[in-house]
Amino acid sequence: MGVLMIQCPSTGREVSTGIEMLDVEQLPAVKATTVCPACGCVHEWTKHDAWLADGGWQYRVFVAH
């Protein structure tokens, strides 16, 4: 299982969407939004903009703070 990640267009940082899944291709072909922890803006994205971070450690470290 991995955490779905996107890239913040303002900072270039990898950010978590907070979604855990097995395969990006499971997502429907629709636009989604995420409030970005890197810049505070709302970003639109699709499954073509996203990738899985193995194990989701990035998300779990962020939540722990």
Short mmCIF file of C-alpha atoms in Angstrom, two decimals:
data_model
loop_
_atom_site.label_atom_id
_atom_site.label_comp_id
_atom_site.label_asym_id
_atom_site.label_seq_id
_atom_site.Cartn_x
_atom_site.Cartn_y
_atom_site.Cartn_z
CA MET A 1 0.00 0.00 0.00
CA GLY A 2 1.26 3.48 -0.78
CA VAL A 3 0.22 7.09 -0.29
CA LEU A 4 -0.92 9.07 -3.31
CA MET A 5 1.41 12.02 -3.88
CA ILE A 6 1.31 15.10 -6.11
CA GLN A 7 3.76 17.92 -6.75
CA CYS A 8 2.98 21.39 -5.45
CA PRO A 9 3.12 23.71 -8.48
CA SER A 10 4.14 26.66 -6.27
CA THR A 11 7.01 25.10 -4.32
CA GLY A 12 7.85 22.02 -6.38
CA ARG A 13 7.66 19.88 -3.21
CA GLU A 14 6.11 16.42 -3.14
CA VAL A 15 2.95 16.51 -1.03
CA SER A 16 0.58 13.84 0.19
CA THR A 17 -3.06 13.75 -0.82
CA GLY A 18 -3.79 11.69 2.30
CA ILE A 19 -5.13 8.84 0.14
CA GLU A 20 -3.68 5.36 0.61
CA MET A 21 -4.15 2.83 -2.18
CA LEU A 22 -2.54 0.00 -4.12
CA ASP A 23 -2.59 1.42 -7.65
CA VAL A 24 -3.07 4.91 -9.13
CA GLU A 25 -4.97 3.36 -12.03
CA GLN A 26 -7.81 2.52 -9.58
CA LEU A 27 -8.69 6.22 -9.48
CA PRO A 28 -11.44 7.50 -11.76
CA ALA A 29 -10.50 9.93 -14.54
CA VAL A 30 -11.81 13.04 -12.76
CA LYS A 31 -10.28 16.19 -11.29
CA ALA A 32 -9.65 16.10 -7.56
CA THR A 33 -8.52 18.82 -5.16
CA THR A 34 -6.09 18.80 -2.26
CA VAL A 35 -5.28 21.52 0.25
CA CYS A 36 -1.52 21.72 -0.03
CA PRO A 37 0.47 21.54 3.22
CA ALA A 38 3.47 23.09 1.41
CA CYS A 39 1.84 26.37 0.31
CA GLY A 40 -1.70 26.37 1.74
CA CYS A 41 -3.40 26.63 -1.66
CA VAL A 42 -5.93 24.24 -3.14
CA HIS A 43 -4.50 22.30 -6.10
CA GLU A 44 -6.49 20.46 -8.76
CA TRP A 45 -5.01 17.19 -9.97
CA THR A 46 -5.89 13.99 -11.82
CA LYS A 47 -4.52 10.48 -11.58
CA HIS A 48 -2.09 11.42 -14.37
CA ASP A 49 -0.45 13.97 -12.02
CA ALA A 50 -0.13 11.54 -9.11
CA TRP A 51 2.15 8.70 -8.05
CA LEU A 52 2.43 6.33 -5.11
CA ALA A 53 5.02 6.76 -2.38
CA ASP A 54 6.00 3.29 -1.17
CA GLY A 55 4.84 2.62 2.35
CA GLY A 56 3.54 6.15 2.87
CA TRP A 57 6.31 7.20 5.24
CA GLN A 58 6.14 10.79 3.95
CA TYR A 59 2.52 11.12 5.00
CA ARG A 60 2.98 9.45 8.35
CA VAL A 61 5.97 11.67 9.22
CA PHE A 62 3.95 14.79 8.27
CA VAL A 63 0.97 13.74 10.43
CA ALA A 64 3.22 12.97 13.40
CA HIS A 65 4.28 16.64 13.70
#
